[in-house]
CSV table of C-alpha atoms in Angstrom, one decimal:
chain,number,residue,atom,x,y,z
A,931,MET,CA,-13.3,-22.7,7.2
A,932,PRO,CA,-13.0,-20.2,9.6
A,933,GLU,CA,-15.9,-18.1,10.8
A,934,PRO,CA,-15.4,-14.3,10.3
A,935,VAL,CA,-13.5,-12.9,13.1
A,936,GLU,CA,-15.8,-11.7,15.9
A,937,GLN,CA,-15.6,-7.7,16.4
A,938,PRO,CA,-15.0,-6.1,19.9
A,939,PRO,CA,-18.3,-4.5,20.9
A,940,SER,CA,-16.5,-1.3,20.2
A,941,THR,CA,-16.2,-1.5,17.0
A,942,GLN,CA,-19.0,0.9,15.7
A,943,SER,CA,-17.6,3.6,18.0
A,944,ASN,CA,-14.6,3.1,16.4
A,945,ARG,CA,-15.9,3.2,13.0
A,946,GLU,CA,-17.2,6.8,13.9
A,947,SER,CA,-13.9,8.0,15.3
A,948,VAL,CA,-11.2,7.0,13.2
A,949,VAL,CA,-10.4,5.6,9.4
A,950,THR,CA,-7.5,2.5,9.5
A,951,VAL,CA,-5.6,2.1,6.2
A,952,ILE,CA,-3.3,-1.1,5.7
A,953,SER,CA,-1.1,-1.9,2.9
A,954,SER,CA,-0.3,-5.4,2.7
A,955,ASN,CA,1.9,-7.4,0.5
A,956,ILE,CA,0.6,-11.2,1.3
A,957,GLU,CA,3.6,-13.4,0.0
A,958,ARG,CA,1.9,-15.8,-3.3
A,959,ASP,CA,-1.6,-15.3,-1.7
A,960,GLY,CA,-0.7,-17.3,1.0
A,961,GLY,CA,0.0,-20.5,-1.5
A,962,PRO,CA,-1.8,-22.7,-4.0
A,963,ASP,CA,-5.1,-24.1,-2.6
A,964,GLU,CA,-5.4,-26.9,-0.3
A,965,ASN,CA,-8.2,-29.6,-0.3
A,966,ASP,CA,-9.8,-26.9,-2.6
A,967,GLN,CA,-9.6,-23.9,0.0
A,968,PRO,CA,-7.2,-21.8,0.5
A,969,PRO,CA,-4.6,-23.1,2.8
A,970,PRO,CA,-4.0,-22.4,7.0
A,971,ARG,CA,-1.6,-19.2,6.0
A,972,TRP,CA,-4.0,-17.4,3.8
A,973,TYR,CA,-6.4,-17.6,6.5
A,974,ALA,CA,-4.0,-17.2,9.6
A,975,ILE,CA,-3.1,-13.5,7.9
A,976,HIS,CA,-6.5,-12.4,7.0
A,977,GLU,CA,-7.4,-13.4,10.7
A,978,LEU,CA,-4.4,-10.8,11.9
A,979,LEU,CA,-5.9,-8.2,9.4
A,980,ALA,CA,-9.1,-8.4,10.3
A,981,GLU,CA,-8.1,-8.0,13.8
A,982,HIS,CA,-7.0,-4.6,13.2
A,983,GLN,CA,-10.2,-3.3,11.3
A,984,PRO,CA,-9.3,-2.0,8.2
A,985,ASP,CA,-11.6,0.4,6.1
A,986,VAL,CA,-9.3,0.6,3.3
A,987,LEU,CA,-6.9,-2.7,2.3
A,988,LEU,CA,-4.7,-2.2,-0.1
A,989,ARG,CA,-3.4,-5.7,-1.3
A,990,GLN,CA,-0.6,-6.8,-3.4
A,991,GLU,CA,-0.1,-10.4,-4.6
A,992,THR,CA,-3.5,-11.9,-5.2
A,993,THR,CA,-1.8,-14.1,-6.9
A,994,HIS,CA,-5.1,-17.0,-6.8
A,995,SER,CA,-8.0,-14.5,-6.2
A,996,LEU,CA,-9.0,-14.4,-9.8
A,997,ALA,CA,-9.1,-18.2,-10.4
A,998,LYS,CA,-12.1,-20.2,-9.3
A,999,GLY,CA,-15.0,-17.0,-10.2
A,1000,GLN,CA,-12.5,-14.8,-7.9
A,1001,ARG,CA,-13.6,-17.6,-4.8
A,1002,ARG,CA,-10.5,-16.1,-2.4
A,1003,LYS,CA,-11.6,-12.4,-3.1
A,1004,HIS,CA,-15.6,-13.1,-2.0
A,1005,GLU,CA,-13.9,-15.0,1.2
A,1006,ALA,CA,-12.0,-12.3,1.9
A,1007,GLU,CA,-14.8,-10.3,1.9
A,1008,ARG,CA,-16.8,-12.7,4.3
A,1009,LEU,CA,-13.8,-12.7,6.9
A,1010,LEU,CA,-13.1,-8.9,6.6
A,1011,ASP,CA,-16.7,-7.8,6.4
A,1012,MET,CA,-15.2,-5.6,3.3
A,1013,ARG,CA,-16.1,-5.4,-0.4
A,1014,GLY,CA,-13.3,-6.4,-2.6
A,1015,PHE,CA,-12.2,-5.0,-6.1
A,1016,LEU,CA,-9.0,-7.2,-7.8
A,1017,GLY,CA,-6.8,-5.5,-10.4
A,1018,GLY,CA,-5.7,-7.2,-14.1
A,1019,GLN,CA,-3.5,-10.3,-14.1
A,1020,GLY,CA,-0.7,-8.4,-16.2
A,1021,CYS,CA,2.6,-10.6,-16.9
A,1022,GLY,CA,3.6,-10.5,-13.2
A,1023,ASN,CA,0.6,-13.4,-12.2
A,1024,ASN,CA,0.5,-11.2,-9.1
A,1025,PRO,CA,-2.7,-9.1,-9.4
A,1026,THR,CA,-3.4,-6.3,-6.5
A,1027,GLY,CA,-6.7,-5.7,-4.8
A,1028,LEU,CA,-8.4,-2.9,-3.0
A,1029,PHE,CA,-11.1,-3.7,-0.4
A,1030,VAL,CA,-13.2,-1.4,1.3
A,1031,ARG,CA,-15.7,-1.0,4.1
A,1032,PRO,CA,-19.1,-0.5,2.9
A,1033,CYS,CA,-20.5,1.3,5.7
A,1034,VAL,CA,-17.9,3.9,6.0
A,1035,PHE,CA,-17.1,4.6,2.1
A,1036,ASP,CA,-19.3,4.4,-0.8
A,1037,VAL,CA,-17.8,2.9,-4.3
A,1038,HIS,CA,-18.7,5.1,-7.3
A,1039,GLN,CA,-16.2,4.1,-10.2
A,1040,GLU,CA,-13.8,1.1,-10.8
A,1041,PHE,CA,-11.3,1.3,-13.7
A,1042,GLY,CA,-9.9,-1.6,-15.5
A,1043,PRO,CA,-6.8,-2.9,-16.0
A,1044,ALA,CA,-4.1,-0.3,-17.1
A,1045,PRO,CA,-2.3,-1.6,-19.9
A,1046,LEU,CA,1.6,-0.4,-19.7
A,1047,TRP,CA,2.3,-1.5,-15.7
A,1048,ARG,CA,3.4,-5.2,-15.1
A,1049,THR,CA,1.1,-6.0,-12.8
A,1050,PRO,CA,-1.7,-3.5,-13.1
A,1051,PRO,CA,-3.2,-1.0,-10.1
A,1052,THR,CA,-6.7,-1.5,-8.4
A,1053,HIS,CA,-8.2,1.9,-8.6
A,1054,ILE,CA,-11.3,3.1,-7.8
A,1055,VAL,CA,-12.8,6.5,-6.8
A,1056,ALA,CA,-15.0,6.2,-3.6
A,1057,ARG,CA,-16.5,8.9,-0.7
A,1058,LEU,CA,-16.8,8.5,3.0
A,1059,ARG,CA,-20.3,8.7,3.8
A,1060,ASP,CA,-19.5,11.6,6.0
A,1061,VAL,CA,-18.7,13.5,3.1
A,1062,PRO,CA,-20.5,12.3,0.1
A,1063,THR,CA,-19.5,15.0,-2.3
A,1064,VAL,CA,-16.1,14.6,-2.2
A,1065,PRO,CA,-14.5,11.4,-4.3
A,1066,ILE,CA,-11.5,9.5,-3.2
A,1067,VAL,CA,-9.5,8.5,-5.5
A,1068,MET,CA,-7.7,5.0,-4.2
A,1069,MET,CA,-5.3,2.8,-5.8
A,1070,SER,CA,-3.2,0.1,-4.8
A,1071,TRP,CA,0.2,-0.8,-6.7
A,1072,HIS,CA,2.8,-3.3,-7.1
A,1073,LEU,CA,5.5,-1.7,-8.8
A,1074,ALA,CA,7.5,-3.6,-11.5
A,1075,PHE,CA,10.4,-5.5,-9.6
A,1076,ASN,CA,12.6,-5.9,-12.6
A,1077,SER,CA,13.0,-2.4,-13.9
A,1078,PRO,CA,13.9,0.9,-13.1
A,1079,ARG,CA,12.3,2.3,-16.1
A,1080,GLY,CA,9.1,0.1,-15.8
A,1081,ARG,CA,8.7,2.0,-12.4
A,1082,GLU,CA,9.3,5.1,-13.4
A,1083,ARG,CA,6.3,4.8,-16.2
A,1084,GLU,CA,4.4,3.4,-13.6
A,1085,THR,CA,4.6,6.1,-11.3
A,1086,ASP,CA,4.1,8.6,-13.8
A,1087,ASP,CA,0.8,6.8,-14.3
A,1088,ILE,CA,0.2,7.0,-10.2
A,1089,LEU,CA,0.7,11.1,-10.7
A,1090,ALA,CA,-1.9,10.9,-13.5
A,1091,ALA,CA,-4.6,9.8,-10.8
A,1092,ALA,CA,-3.3,12.0,-8.5
A,1093,ASP,CA,-3.6,14.8,-10.8
A,1094,LYS,CA,-7.6,14.5,-10.0
A,1095,ILE,CA,-6.8,16.4,-6.4
A,1096,ASN,CA,-6.1,19.6,-8.6
A,1097,GLN,CA,-10.3,18.9,-9.5
A,1098,GLY,CA,-11.0,19.2,-5.9
A,1099,MET,CA,-10.6,15.3,-5.6
A,1100,ALA,CA,-8.8,13.4,-2.5
A,1101,PHE,CA,-6.2,11.0,-3.1
A,1102,LEU,CA,-5.0,7.9,-1.1
A,1103,GLY,CA,-2.9,5.2,-2.3
A,1104,GLY,CA,0.1,2.6,-2.1
A,1105,GLY,CA,1.5,-0.9,-2.0
A,1106,ASP,CA,4.6,-2.5,-2.8
A,1107,ALA,CA,6.9,0.2,-4.7
A,1108,ASN,CA,10.0,-2.4,-5.4
A,1109,GLU,CA,12.4,0.8,-4.8
A,1110,TYR,CA,13.4,2.2,-1.5
A,1111,PRO,CA,12.5,6.3,-0.1
A,1112,HIS,CA,14.6,9.0,-0.8
A,1113,PRO,CA,17.0,9.0,2.1
A,1114,ALA,CA,15.7,12.2,3.7
A,1115,GLY,CA,14.0,11.4,7.4
A,1116,GLU,CA,14.8,7.5,6.6
A,1117,SER,CA,15.9,5.6,9.8
A,1118,VAL,CA,17.3,2.7,7.7
A,1119,ALA,CA,20.8,3.5,6.3
A,1120,PRO,CA,21.1,3.5,2.3
A,1121,ILE,CA,22.1,0.4,1.1
A,1122,ASP,CA,25.9,0.4,-0.2
A,1123,TRP,CA,25.9,-1.8,-3.5
A,1124,SER,CA,29.7,-2.3,-3.7
A,1125,SER,CA,29.1,-3.8,-0.7
A,1126,GLN,CA,30.6,-7.9,-1.1
A,1127,ALA,CA,27.9,-9.1,1.2
A,1128,ILE,CA,25.5,-8.2,-1.8
A,1129,THR,CA,25.8,-11.5,-4.1
A,1130,ASP,CA,22.4,-10.9,-6.1
A,1131,GLN,CA,24.0,-9.5,-9.3
A,1132,LEU,CA,20.3,-9.5,-11.0
A,1133,HIS,CA,18.6,-7.7,-8.0
A,1134,ARG,CA,21.5,-5.1,-8.1
A,1135,MET,CA,20.1,-4.5,-11.7
A,1136,HIS,CA,16.6,-4.4,-10.6
A,1137,ARG,CA,16.7,-2.0,-7.7
A,1138,THR,CA,19.8,0.2,-9.1
A,1139,ASN,CA,20.7,3.1,-11.6
A,1140,PRO,CA,24.3,3.9,-13.0
A,1141,GLY,CA,25.8,6.4,-10.4
A,1142,PRO,CA,29.7,8.3,-11.4
A,1143,GLY,CA,32.5,6.0,-11.9
A,1144,GLY,CA,30.9,3.0,-12.6
A,1145,THR,CA,28.9,2.6,-8.9
A,1146,ARG,CA,25.4,1.7,-8.7
A,1147,VAL,CA,22.9,4.2,-6.8
A,1148,SER,CA,19.3,2.9,-5.2
A,1149,CYS,CA,16.5,3.5,-7.4
A,1150,THR,CA,14.3,6.0,-5.6
A,1151,TYR,CA,12.2,8.0,-7.7
A,1152,ALA,CA,9.1,6.8,-7.2
A,1153,ASP,CA,9.5,8.0,-3.4
A,1154,GLU,CA,10.7,11.4,-4.7
A,1155,THR,CA,8.5,11.7,-7.5
A,1156,LEU,CA,5.5,11.6,-5.2
A,1157,LEU,CA,6.8,13.8,-2.6
A,1158,LYS,CA,8.0,16.5,-5.4
A,1159,ALA,CA,4.5,16.3,-6.9
A,1160,GLY,CA,3.0,17.2,-3.3
A,1161,LEU,CA,2.2,14.3,-1.6
A,1162,HIS,CA,2.8,12.6,1.5
A,1163,ASP,CA,4.0,9.9,3.1
A,1164,PRO,CA,2.3,8.9,6.6
A,1165,ALA,CA,5.1,7.0,7.7
A,1166,ARG,CA,7.3,10.2,7.5
A,1167,TYR,CA,4.5,12.5,9.0
A,1168,ALA,CA,4.1,10.3,11.9
A,1169,ALA,CA,7.9,10.1,12.4
A,1170,HIS,CA,8.7,13.5,12.3
A,1171,THR,CA,5.8,15.2,13.3
A,1172,LEU,CA,4.2,12.8,16.3
A,1173,GLY,CA,7.0,11.2,17.3
A,1174,GLN,CA,6.5,7.8,16.1
A,1175,ALA,CA,10.0,6.8,15.1
A,1176,ASP,CA,9.0,3.0,14.4
A,1177,ALA,CA,6.8,4.2,11.6
A,1178,LEU,CA,9.7,3.9,9.4
A,1179,ARG,CA,10.7,0.3,10.3
A,1180,ALA,CA,11.7,-1.7,7.6
A,1181,THR,CA,9.1,-3.6,5.9
A,1182,ALA,CA,10.5,-6.0,3.9
A,1183,GLY,CA,14.0,-8.0,3.2
A,1184,GLN,CA,14.4,-9.8,6.0
A,1185,ASN,CA,17.2,-12.4,6.0
A,1186,THR,CA,18.3,-10.9,2.2
A,1187,ALA,CA,21.7,-10.0,3.4
A,1188,HIS,CA,23.0,-11.1,-0.1
A,1189,GLN,CA,20.3,-8.5,-1.6
A,1190,GLY,CA,20.9,-5.3,0.8
A,1191,GLY,CA,19.1,-6.4,3.5
A,1192,GLU,CA,15.7,-4.8,5.1
A,1193,ARG,CA,14.1,-1.9,3.5
A,1194,ARG,CA,10.8,0.2,3.8
A,1195,ILE,CA,9.4,-0.6,0.4
A,1196,ASP,CA,6.0,-0.8,1.7
A,1197,ARG,CA,4.8,2.5,1.8
A,1198,ILE,CA,1.4,4.7,1.6
A,1199,TYR,CA,0.7,8.0,0.1
A,1200,THR,CA,-2.0,10.5,0.4
A,1201,ASP,CA,-2.9,14.2,-0.7
A,1202,PRO,CA,-1.3,17.4,0.9
A,1203,TRP,CA,-4.8,18.1,2.9
A,1204,LEU,CA,-5.7,14.0,3.8
A,1205,ILE,CA,-2.1,13.8,5.8
A,1206,ASN,CA,-3.0,16.2,8.2
A,1207,ALA,CA,-6.0,13.8,9.6
A,1208,VAL,CA,-3.4,11.0,10.1
A,1209,THR,CA,-2.6,9.9,14.0
A,1210,GLU,CA,-1.0,6.9,14.3
A,1211,VAL,CA,1.4,4.7,12.2
A,1212,SER,CA,2.7,1.5,12.7
A,1213,VAL,CA,3.9,-1.7,11.0
A,1214,ILE,CA,2.4,-4.8,11.5
A,1215,ASP,CA,4.7,-7.9,11.8
A,1216,THR,CA,3.6,-10.4,9.6
A,1217,THR,CA,6.6,-13.0,10.5
A,1218,GLY,CA,5.9,-16.3,9.3
A,1219,LEU,CA,2.7,-15.5,7.1
A,1220,SER,CA,4.2,-13.4,4.7
A,1221,ASP,CA,7.9,-12.0,3.5
A,1222,HIS,CA,6.6,-8.3,3.6
A,1223,HIS,CA,5.0,-7.1,6.7
A,1224,ALA,CA,1.6,-4.6,6.8
A,1225,VAL,CA,1.7,-1.2,7.0
A,1226,LYS,CA,-1.0,0.4,9.0
A,1227,VAL,CA,-2.4,4.3,8.8
A,1228,VAL,CA,-5.0,5.4,11.4
A,1229,PHE,CA,-6.6,8.5,10.6
A,1230,SER,CA,-9.1,10.6,12.5
A,1231,ARG,CA,-12.5,10.2,11.0
A,1232,THR,CA,-13.2,13.8,12.0
A,1233,GLY,CA,-9.7,14.8,10.8
A,1234,MET,CA,-10.6,13.2,7.5
A,1235,ALA,CA,-14.1,14.5,6.5
A,1236,GLU,CA,-12.2,18.2,7.1
A,1237,ALA,CA,-9.7,17.6,5.1
A,1238,LEU,CA,-11.8,16.3,2.1
A,1239,ARG,CA,-13.8,19.6,2.6
A,1240,ARG,CA,-10.4,21.4,2.7
A,1241,ASN,CA,-11.0,23.1,5.7
A,1242,VAL,CA,-7.7,22.6,6.6
A,1243,ALA,CA,-4.2,23.7,5.2
A,1244,ARG,CA,-2.6,22.1,2.5
A,1245,LEU,CA,1.1,20.5,3.9
A,1246,ASP,CA,3.8,21.7,2.1
A,1247,PRO,CA,5.9,19.2,0.5
A,1248,TYR,CA,8.3,17.1,2.1
A,1249,ASP,CA,12.0,18.8,2.4
A,1250,LEU,CA,14.4,16.1,0.5
A,1251,ALA,CA,17.1,18.4,1.2
A,1252,PRO,CA,19.9,16.5,3.0
């Protein structure tokens, strides 16, 4: 099996200057074991992720990682030099996961599976070592693929966790929303569900709500609700405040014209203080390794510490007006 990816000599100084958060949905956890080991594709994508040196990794579709005494989780810990946690199985058979780098974050709490979720989130509370007095609620989620109502209920649970910011905590979470961003500020046009090119009728019902006159309208409840609650999307912030237009690239839906084409369904959210520390957002191309590209958010570590102490002004809610 491959050895852990050797980190460059500047790793420690990088740790001191930035905090990197990545969300990655690895399709079916890279596939089943081959010769009683994770398949080459699983190793390849973990090697790719390790090159980006995440300090927080939000994982979706850890399909095989609960098996065999969580062997894949522990192998990922070794390859990434991180500490891992897994959500419960759920009826979706694709658990979530969350990894943190122990030299950057201390973990203080881990919550059990959320019973109402199709795929329970991985939910912990950690603390940046620079600011050990401020808890950070961290969540990795994979919203229900098949149910607009299910995603609404799951989003409301995310809001319950995010409500801890009213008690002085911070919030950082994300994953595969299985629905679309609100069109405000987006670079990808909304799907025209009346198009004859969309032939997957099941997918149409999974991802839309009834509109006027028998039309179908894209589900955007999760994004709209989290933004209206005052959370922020680093990709929008990077695109519109930092001038990084590529932050809004699609993350999934390649080669799926029959379902509406490429979409930005993998997203990360922060509280209104942490968003000020974002310095860069990019999409990591995982073509050939997964059906979802990964989302990478880089924070100034000093800026994150100041945001946790709330020595910066909270950013006003994102304007969803047309």
